[in-house]
PDB file of C-alpha atoms in Angstrom:
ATOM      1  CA  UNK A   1       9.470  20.508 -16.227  1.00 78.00           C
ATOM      2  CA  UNK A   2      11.687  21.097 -13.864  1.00 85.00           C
ATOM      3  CA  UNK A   3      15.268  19.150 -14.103  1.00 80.00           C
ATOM      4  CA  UNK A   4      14.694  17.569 -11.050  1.00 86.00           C
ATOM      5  CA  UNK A   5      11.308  16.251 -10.979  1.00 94.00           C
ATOM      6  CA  UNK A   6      10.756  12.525 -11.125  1.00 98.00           C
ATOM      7  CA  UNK A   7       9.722  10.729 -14.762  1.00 98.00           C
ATOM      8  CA  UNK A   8       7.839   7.670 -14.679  1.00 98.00           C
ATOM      9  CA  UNK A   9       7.978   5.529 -18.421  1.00 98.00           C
ATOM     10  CA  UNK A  10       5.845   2.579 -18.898  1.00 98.00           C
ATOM     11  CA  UNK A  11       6.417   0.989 -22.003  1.00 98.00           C
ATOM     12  CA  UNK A  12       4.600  -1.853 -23.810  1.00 95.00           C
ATOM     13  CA  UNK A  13       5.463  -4.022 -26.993  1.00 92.00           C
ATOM     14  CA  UNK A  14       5.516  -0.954 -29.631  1.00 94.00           C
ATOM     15  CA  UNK A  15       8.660  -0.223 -28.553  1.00 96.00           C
ATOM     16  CA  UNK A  16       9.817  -2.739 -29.654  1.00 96.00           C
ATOM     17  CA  UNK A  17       7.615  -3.405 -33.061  1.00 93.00           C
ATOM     18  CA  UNK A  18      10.038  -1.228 -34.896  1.00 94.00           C
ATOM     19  CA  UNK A  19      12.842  -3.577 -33.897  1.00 96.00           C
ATOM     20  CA  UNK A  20      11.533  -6.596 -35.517  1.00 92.00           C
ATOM     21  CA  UNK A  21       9.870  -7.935 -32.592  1.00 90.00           C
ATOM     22  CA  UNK A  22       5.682  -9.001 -33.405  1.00 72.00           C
ATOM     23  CA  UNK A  23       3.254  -6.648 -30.930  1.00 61.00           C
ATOM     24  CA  UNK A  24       0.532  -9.185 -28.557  1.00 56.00           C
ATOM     25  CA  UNK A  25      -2.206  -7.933 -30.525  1.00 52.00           C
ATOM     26  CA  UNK A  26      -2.953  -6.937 -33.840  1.00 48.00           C
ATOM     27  CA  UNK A  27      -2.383  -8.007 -37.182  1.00 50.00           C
ATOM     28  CA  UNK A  28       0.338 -10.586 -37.119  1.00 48.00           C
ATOM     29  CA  UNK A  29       0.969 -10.123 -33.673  1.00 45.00           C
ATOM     30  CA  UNK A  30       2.261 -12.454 -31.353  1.00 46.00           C
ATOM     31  CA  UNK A  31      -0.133 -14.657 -30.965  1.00 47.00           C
ATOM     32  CA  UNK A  32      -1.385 -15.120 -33.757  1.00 45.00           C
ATOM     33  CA  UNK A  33      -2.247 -18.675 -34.756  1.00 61.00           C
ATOM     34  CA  UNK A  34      -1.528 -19.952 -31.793  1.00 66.00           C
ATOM     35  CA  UNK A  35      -4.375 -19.167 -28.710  1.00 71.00           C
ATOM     36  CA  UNK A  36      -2.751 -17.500 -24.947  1.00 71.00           C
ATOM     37  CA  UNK A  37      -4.276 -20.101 -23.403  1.00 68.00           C
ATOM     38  CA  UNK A  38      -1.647 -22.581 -24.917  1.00 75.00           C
ATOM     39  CA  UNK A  39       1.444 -21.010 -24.391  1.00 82.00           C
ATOM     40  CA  UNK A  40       0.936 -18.448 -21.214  1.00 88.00           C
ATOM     41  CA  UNK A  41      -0.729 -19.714 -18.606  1.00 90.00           C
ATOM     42  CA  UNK A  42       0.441 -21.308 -15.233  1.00 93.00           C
ATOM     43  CA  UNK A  43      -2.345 -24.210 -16.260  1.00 92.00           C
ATOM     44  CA  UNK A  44      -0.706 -24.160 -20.247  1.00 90.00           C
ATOM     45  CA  UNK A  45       2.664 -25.076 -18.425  1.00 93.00           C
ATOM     46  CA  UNK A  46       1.273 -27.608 -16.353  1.00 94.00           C
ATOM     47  CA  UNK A  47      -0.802 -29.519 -19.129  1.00 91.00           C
ATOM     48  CA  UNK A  48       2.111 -29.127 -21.876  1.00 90.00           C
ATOM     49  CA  UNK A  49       4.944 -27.800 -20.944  1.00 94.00           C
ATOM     50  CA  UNK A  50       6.927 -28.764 -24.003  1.00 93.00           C
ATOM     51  CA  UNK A  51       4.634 -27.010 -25.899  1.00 90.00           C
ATOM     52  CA  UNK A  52       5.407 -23.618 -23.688  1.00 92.00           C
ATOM     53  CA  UNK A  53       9.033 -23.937 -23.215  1.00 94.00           C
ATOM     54  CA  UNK A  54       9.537 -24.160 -27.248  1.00 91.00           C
ATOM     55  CA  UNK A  55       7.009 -20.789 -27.903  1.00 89.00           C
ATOM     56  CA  UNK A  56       9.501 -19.199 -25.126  1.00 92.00           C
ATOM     57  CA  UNK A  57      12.546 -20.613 -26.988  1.00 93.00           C
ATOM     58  CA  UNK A  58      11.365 -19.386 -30.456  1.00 89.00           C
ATOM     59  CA  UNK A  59      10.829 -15.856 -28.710  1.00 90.00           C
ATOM     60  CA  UNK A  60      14.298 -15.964 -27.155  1.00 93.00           C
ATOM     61  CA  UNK A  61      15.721 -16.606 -30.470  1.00 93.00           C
ATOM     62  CA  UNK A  62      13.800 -13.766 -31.681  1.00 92.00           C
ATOM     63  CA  UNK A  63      15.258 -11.274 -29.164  1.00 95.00           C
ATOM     64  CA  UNK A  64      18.876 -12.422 -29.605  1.00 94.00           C
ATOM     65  CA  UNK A  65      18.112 -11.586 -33.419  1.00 94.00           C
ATOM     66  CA  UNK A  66      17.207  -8.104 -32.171  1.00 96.00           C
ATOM     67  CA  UNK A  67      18.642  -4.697 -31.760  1.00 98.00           C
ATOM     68  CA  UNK A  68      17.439  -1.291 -30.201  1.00 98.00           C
ATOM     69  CA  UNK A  69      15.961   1.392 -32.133  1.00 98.00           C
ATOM     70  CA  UNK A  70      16.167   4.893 -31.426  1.00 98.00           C
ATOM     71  CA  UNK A  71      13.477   4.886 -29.044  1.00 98.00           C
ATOM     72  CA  UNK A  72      15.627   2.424 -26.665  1.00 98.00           C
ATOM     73  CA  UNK A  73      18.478   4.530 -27.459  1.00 98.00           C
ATOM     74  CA  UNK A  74      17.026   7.799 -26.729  1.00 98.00           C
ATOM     75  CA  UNK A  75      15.230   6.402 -23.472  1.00 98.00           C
ATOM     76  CA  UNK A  76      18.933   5.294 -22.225  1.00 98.00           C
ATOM     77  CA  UNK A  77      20.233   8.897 -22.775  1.00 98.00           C
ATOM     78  CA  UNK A  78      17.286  10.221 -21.424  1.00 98.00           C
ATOM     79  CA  UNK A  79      17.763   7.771 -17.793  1.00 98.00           C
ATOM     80  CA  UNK A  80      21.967   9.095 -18.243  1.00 98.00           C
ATOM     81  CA  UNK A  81      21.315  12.656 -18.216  1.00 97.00           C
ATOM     82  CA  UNK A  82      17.894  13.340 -16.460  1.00 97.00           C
ATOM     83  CA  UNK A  83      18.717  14.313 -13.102  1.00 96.00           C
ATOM     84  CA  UNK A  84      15.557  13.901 -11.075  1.00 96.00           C
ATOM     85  CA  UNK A  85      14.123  10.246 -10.369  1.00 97.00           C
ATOM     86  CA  UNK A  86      13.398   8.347 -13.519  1.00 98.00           C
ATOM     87  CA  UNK A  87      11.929   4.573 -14.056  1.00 98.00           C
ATOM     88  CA  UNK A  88      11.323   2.732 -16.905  1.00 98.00           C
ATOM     89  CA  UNK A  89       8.743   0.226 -15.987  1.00 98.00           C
ATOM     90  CA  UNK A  90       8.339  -2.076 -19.415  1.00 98.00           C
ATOM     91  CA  UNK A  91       5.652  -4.804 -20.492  1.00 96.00           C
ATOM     92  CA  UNK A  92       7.950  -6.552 -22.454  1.00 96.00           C
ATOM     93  CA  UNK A  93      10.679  -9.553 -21.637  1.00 96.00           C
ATOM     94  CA  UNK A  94      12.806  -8.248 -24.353  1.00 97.00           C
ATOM     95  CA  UNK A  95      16.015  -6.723 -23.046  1.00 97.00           C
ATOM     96  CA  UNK A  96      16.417  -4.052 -25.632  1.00 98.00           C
ATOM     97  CA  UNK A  97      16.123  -1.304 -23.179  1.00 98.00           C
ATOM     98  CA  UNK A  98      19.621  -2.815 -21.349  1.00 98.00           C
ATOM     99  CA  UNK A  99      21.375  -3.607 -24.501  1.00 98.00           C
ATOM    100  CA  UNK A 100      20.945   0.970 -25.422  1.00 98.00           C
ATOM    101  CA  UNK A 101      22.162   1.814 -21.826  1.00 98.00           C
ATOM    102  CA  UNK A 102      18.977   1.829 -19.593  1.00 98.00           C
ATOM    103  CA  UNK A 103      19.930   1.248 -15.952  1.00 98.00           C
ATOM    104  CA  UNK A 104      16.785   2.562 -14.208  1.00 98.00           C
ATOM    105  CA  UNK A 105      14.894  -0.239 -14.983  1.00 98.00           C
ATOM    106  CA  UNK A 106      11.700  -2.579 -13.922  1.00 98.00           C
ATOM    107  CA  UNK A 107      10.237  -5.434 -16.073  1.00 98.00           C
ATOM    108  CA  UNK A 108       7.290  -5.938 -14.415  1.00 98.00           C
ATOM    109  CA  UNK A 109       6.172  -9.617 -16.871  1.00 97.00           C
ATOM    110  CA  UNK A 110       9.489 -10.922 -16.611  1.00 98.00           C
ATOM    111  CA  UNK A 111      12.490 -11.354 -18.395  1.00 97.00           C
ATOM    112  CA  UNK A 112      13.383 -13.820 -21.575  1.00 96.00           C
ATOM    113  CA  UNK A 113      16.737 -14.124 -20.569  1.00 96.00           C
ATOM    114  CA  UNK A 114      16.063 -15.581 -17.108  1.00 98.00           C
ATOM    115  CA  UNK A 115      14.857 -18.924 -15.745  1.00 98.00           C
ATOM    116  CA  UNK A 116      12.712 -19.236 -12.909  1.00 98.00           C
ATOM    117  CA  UNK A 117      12.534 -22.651 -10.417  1.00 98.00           C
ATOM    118  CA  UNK A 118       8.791 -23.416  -9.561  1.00 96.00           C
ATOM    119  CA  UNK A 119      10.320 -25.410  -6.221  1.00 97.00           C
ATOM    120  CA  UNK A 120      12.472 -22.497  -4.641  1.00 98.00           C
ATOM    121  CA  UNK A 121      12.064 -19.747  -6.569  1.00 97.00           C
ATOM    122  CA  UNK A 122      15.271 -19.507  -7.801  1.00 98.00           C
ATOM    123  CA  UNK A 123      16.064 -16.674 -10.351  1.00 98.00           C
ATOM    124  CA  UNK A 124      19.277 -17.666 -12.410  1.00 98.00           C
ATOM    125  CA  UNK A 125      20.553 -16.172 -15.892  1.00 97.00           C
ATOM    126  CA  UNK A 126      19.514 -18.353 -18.915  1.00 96.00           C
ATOM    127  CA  UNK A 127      20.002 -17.353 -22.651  1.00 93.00           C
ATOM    128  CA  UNK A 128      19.859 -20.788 -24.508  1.00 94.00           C
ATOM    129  CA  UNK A 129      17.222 -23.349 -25.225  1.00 96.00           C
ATOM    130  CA  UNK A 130      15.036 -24.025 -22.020  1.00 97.00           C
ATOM    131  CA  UNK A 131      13.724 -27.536 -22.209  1.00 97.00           C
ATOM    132  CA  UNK A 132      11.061 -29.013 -19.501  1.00 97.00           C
ATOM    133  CA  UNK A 133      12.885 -29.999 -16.466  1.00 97.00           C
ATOM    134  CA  UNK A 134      15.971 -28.327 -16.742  1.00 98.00           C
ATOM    135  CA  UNK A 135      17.694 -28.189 -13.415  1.00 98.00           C
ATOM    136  CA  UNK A 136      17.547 -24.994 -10.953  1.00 98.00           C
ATOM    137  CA  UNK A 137      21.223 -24.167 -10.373  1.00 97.00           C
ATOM    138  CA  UNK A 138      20.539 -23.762  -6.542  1.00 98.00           C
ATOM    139  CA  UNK A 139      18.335 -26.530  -5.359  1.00 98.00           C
ATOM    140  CA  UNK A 140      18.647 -28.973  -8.235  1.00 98.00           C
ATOM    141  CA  UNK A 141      14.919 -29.301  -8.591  1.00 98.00           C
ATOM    142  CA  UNK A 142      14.235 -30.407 -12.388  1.00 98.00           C
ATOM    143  CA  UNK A 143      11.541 -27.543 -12.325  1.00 97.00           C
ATOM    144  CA  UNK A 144      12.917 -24.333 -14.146  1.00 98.00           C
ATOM    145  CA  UNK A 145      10.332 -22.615 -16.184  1.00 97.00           C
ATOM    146  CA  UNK A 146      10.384 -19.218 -18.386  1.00 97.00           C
ATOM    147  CA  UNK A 147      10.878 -16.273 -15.890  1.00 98.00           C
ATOM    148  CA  UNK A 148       8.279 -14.737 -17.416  1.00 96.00           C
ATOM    149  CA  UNK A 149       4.526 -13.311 -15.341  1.00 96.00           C
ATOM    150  CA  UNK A 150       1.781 -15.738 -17.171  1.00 94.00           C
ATOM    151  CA  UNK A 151      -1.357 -14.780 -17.242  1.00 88.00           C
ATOM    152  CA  UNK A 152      -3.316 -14.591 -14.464  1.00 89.00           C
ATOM    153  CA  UNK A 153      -0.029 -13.993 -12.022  1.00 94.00           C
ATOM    154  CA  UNK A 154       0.958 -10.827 -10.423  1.00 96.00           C
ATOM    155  CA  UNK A 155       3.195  -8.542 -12.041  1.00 97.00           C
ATOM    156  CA  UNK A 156       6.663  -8.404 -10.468  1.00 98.00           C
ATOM    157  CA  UNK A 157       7.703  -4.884  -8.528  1.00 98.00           C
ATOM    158  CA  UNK A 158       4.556  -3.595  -8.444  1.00 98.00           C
ATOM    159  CA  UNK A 159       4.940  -1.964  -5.156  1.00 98.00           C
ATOM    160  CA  UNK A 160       7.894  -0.351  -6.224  1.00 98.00           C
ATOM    161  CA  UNK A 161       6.206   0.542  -9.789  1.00 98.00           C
ATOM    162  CA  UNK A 162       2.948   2.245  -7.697  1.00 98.00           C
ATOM    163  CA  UNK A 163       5.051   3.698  -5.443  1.00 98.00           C
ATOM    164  CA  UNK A 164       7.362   5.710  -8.267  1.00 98.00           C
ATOM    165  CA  UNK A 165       3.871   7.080  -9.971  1.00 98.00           C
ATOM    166  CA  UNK A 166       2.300   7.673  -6.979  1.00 98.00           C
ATOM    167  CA  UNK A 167       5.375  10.033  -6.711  1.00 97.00           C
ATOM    168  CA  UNK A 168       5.851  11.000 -10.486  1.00 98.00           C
ATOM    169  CA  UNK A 169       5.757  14.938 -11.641  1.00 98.00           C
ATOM    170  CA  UNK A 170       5.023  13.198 -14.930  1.00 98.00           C
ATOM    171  CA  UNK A 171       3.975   9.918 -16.259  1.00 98.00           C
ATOM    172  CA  UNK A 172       4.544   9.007 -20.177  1.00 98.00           C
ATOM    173  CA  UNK A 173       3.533   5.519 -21.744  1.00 98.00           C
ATOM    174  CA  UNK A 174       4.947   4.058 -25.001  1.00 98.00           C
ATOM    175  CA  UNK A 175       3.977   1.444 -27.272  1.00 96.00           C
ATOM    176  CA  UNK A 176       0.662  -0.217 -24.885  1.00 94.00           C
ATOM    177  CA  UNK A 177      -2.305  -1.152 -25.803  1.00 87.00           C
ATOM    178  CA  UNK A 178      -3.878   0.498 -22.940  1.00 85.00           C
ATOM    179  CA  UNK A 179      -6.094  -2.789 -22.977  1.00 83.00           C
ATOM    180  CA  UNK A 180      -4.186  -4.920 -19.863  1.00 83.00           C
ATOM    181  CA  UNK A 181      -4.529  -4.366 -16.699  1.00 88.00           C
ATOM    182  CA  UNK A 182      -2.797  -3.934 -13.954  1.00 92.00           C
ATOM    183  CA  UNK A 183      -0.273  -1.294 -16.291  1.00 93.00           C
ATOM    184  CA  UNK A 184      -3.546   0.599 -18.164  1.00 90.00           C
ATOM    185  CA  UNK A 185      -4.368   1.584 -14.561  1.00 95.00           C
ATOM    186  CA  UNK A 186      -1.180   3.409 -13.817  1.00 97.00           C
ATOM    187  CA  UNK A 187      -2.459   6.750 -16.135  1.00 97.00           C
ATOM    188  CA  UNK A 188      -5.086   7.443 -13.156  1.00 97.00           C
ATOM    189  CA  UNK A 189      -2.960   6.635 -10.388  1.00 98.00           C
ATOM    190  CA  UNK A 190      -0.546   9.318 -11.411  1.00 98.00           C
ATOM    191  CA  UNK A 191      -3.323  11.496 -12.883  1.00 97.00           C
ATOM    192  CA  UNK A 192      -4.894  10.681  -9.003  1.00 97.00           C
ATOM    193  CA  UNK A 193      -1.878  12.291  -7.389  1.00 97.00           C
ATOM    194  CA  UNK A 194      -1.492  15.582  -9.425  1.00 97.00           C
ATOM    195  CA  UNK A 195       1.387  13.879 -12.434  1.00 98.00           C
ATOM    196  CA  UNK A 196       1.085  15.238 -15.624  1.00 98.00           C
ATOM    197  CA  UNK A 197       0.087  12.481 -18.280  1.00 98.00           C
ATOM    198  CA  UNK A 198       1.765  11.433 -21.798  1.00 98.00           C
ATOM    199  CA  UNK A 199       0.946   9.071 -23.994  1.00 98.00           C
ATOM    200  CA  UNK A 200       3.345   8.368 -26.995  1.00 98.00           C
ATOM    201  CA  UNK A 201       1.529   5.525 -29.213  1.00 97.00           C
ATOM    202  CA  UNK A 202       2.151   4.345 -32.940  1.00 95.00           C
ATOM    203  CA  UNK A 203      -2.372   4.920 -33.021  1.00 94.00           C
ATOM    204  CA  UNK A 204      -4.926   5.755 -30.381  1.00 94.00           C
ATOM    205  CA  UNK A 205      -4.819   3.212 -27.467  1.00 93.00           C
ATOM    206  CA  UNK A 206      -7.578   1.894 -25.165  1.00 91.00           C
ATOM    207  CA  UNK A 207      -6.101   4.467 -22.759  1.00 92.00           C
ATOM    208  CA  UNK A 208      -6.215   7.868 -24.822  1.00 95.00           C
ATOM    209  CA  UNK A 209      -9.012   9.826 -23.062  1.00 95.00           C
ATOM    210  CA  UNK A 210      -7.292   9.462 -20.099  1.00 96.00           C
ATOM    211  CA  UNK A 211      -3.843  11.075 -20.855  1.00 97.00           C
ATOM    212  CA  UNK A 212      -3.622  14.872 -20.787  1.00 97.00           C
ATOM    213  CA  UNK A 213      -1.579  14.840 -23.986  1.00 97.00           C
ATOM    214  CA  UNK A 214      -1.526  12.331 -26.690  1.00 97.00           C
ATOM    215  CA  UNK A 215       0.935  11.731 -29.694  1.00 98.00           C
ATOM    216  CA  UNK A 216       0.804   9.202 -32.297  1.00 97.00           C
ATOM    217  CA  UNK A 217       3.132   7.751 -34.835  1.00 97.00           C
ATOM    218  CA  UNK A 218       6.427   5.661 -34.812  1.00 97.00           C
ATOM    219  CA  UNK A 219       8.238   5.358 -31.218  1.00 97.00           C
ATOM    220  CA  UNK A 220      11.342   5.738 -33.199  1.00 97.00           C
ATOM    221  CA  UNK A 221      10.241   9.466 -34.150  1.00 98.00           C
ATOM    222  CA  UNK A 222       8.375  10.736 -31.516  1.00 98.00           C
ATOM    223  CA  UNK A 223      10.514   9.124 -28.618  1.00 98.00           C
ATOM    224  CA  UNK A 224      13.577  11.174 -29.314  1.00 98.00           C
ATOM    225  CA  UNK A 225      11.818  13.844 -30.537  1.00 98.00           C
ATOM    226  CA  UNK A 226      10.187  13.988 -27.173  1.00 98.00           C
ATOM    227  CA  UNK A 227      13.729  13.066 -25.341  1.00 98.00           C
ATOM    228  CA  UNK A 228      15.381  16.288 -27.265  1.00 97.00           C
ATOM    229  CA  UNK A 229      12.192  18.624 -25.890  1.00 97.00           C
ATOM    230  CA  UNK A 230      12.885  17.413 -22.342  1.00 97.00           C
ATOM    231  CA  UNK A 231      16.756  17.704 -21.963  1.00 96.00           C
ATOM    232  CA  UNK A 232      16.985  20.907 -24.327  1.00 90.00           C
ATOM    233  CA  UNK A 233      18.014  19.142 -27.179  1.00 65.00           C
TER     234      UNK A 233
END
């Protein structure tokens, strides 16, 4: 690659696996036990919303509890010294990414450390306990929820996010399933407008066949392994 050409990195919830924090799916993932349809939907908030303000609680506490690995790390010295355009565009609401130094940034499902008003729309910073009609900070509604994209809502940024692989000289994804969609798409949009394709994956993902090059194992291995081959070591 050249040292100018622009990097697009989606990454998904094995990133973050090897910080503590449980993948969606899988063995004693996420959800385990407890069914999406209780805790992350827009109707799930509506019919209990105790019930999905304490899952999003318990995963805040979770977070806090967290810290990067090298893959975080070595993606924040990667965004420092690459100088072509680079975006991280991540699945998850963790903010392990910003705690290692990543600055070009998009989370596209949200964040865990923000609250969201369902009256105004409202963004405002939020890192403690988040019960059911907490007030929004700018129009006082008792109506701030999880800032985080439920299922069966639109992603946030995604014109920005299609418009940086549309543009991408190469496109890597780490730690996704390859399984949800609107982010398992983004492979053939940059594979539609000439980027190469990288996927770096702890196993075979949904989305394999459809990456030029594939590498599986740890994120905390290949990540900076694959950060060192890009900036020369």
């Amino acid at each position: 690659m050249r040292p100018t050409d622009s990097i697009v990195i989606l990454t998904g919830a094995g990133i973050s696996a090897e910080s503590g924090l449980a993948t969606f799916r899988g063995p004693g993932g996420l959800w385990e036990g407890q069914r999406i349809e209780d805790v992350c939907t827009p109707q799930a908030l509506a019919r209990d919303p105790a019930l999905v303000h304490r899952f999003y609680d318990l995963r805040r506490e979770a977070i806090a509890g967290a810290a990067p690995n090298p893959a975080h790390v070595a993606l924040a010295r990667l965004d420092r010294d690459w100088a072509g355009d680079l975006l991280v565009v991540t699945q998850n609401v963790d903010d392990l990414h910003e705690r290692a130094g990543a600055q070009r940034l998009l989370h596209m499902h949200g964040a865990h450390n923000s609250a969201l008003c369902a009256v105004c729309g409202h963004r405002q910073a939020w890192l403690a306990s988040l019960p059911p009609g907490s007030s929004c900070g700018a129009c006082s509604a008792p109506a701030l929820r999880p800032d985080i994209v439920f299922f069966g809502e639109i992603p946030y940024h995604m014109d920005v996010i299609e418009a940086a692989v549309s543009r991408a000289a190469l496109f890597v994804s780490i730690g996704t399933s390859g399984a949800v969609y609107p982010a398992a798409g983004f492979v053939r949009l940059a594979r539609h407008f000439g980027a190469e394709t990288l996927e770096l994956n702890l196993e075979p993902s949904a989305g394999t066949p459809f990456f030029d090059e594939a590498h599986h194992g740890p994120a905390s291995v290949l990540v900076p392994q694959w950060v060192d081959a890009v900036l020369g070591g």
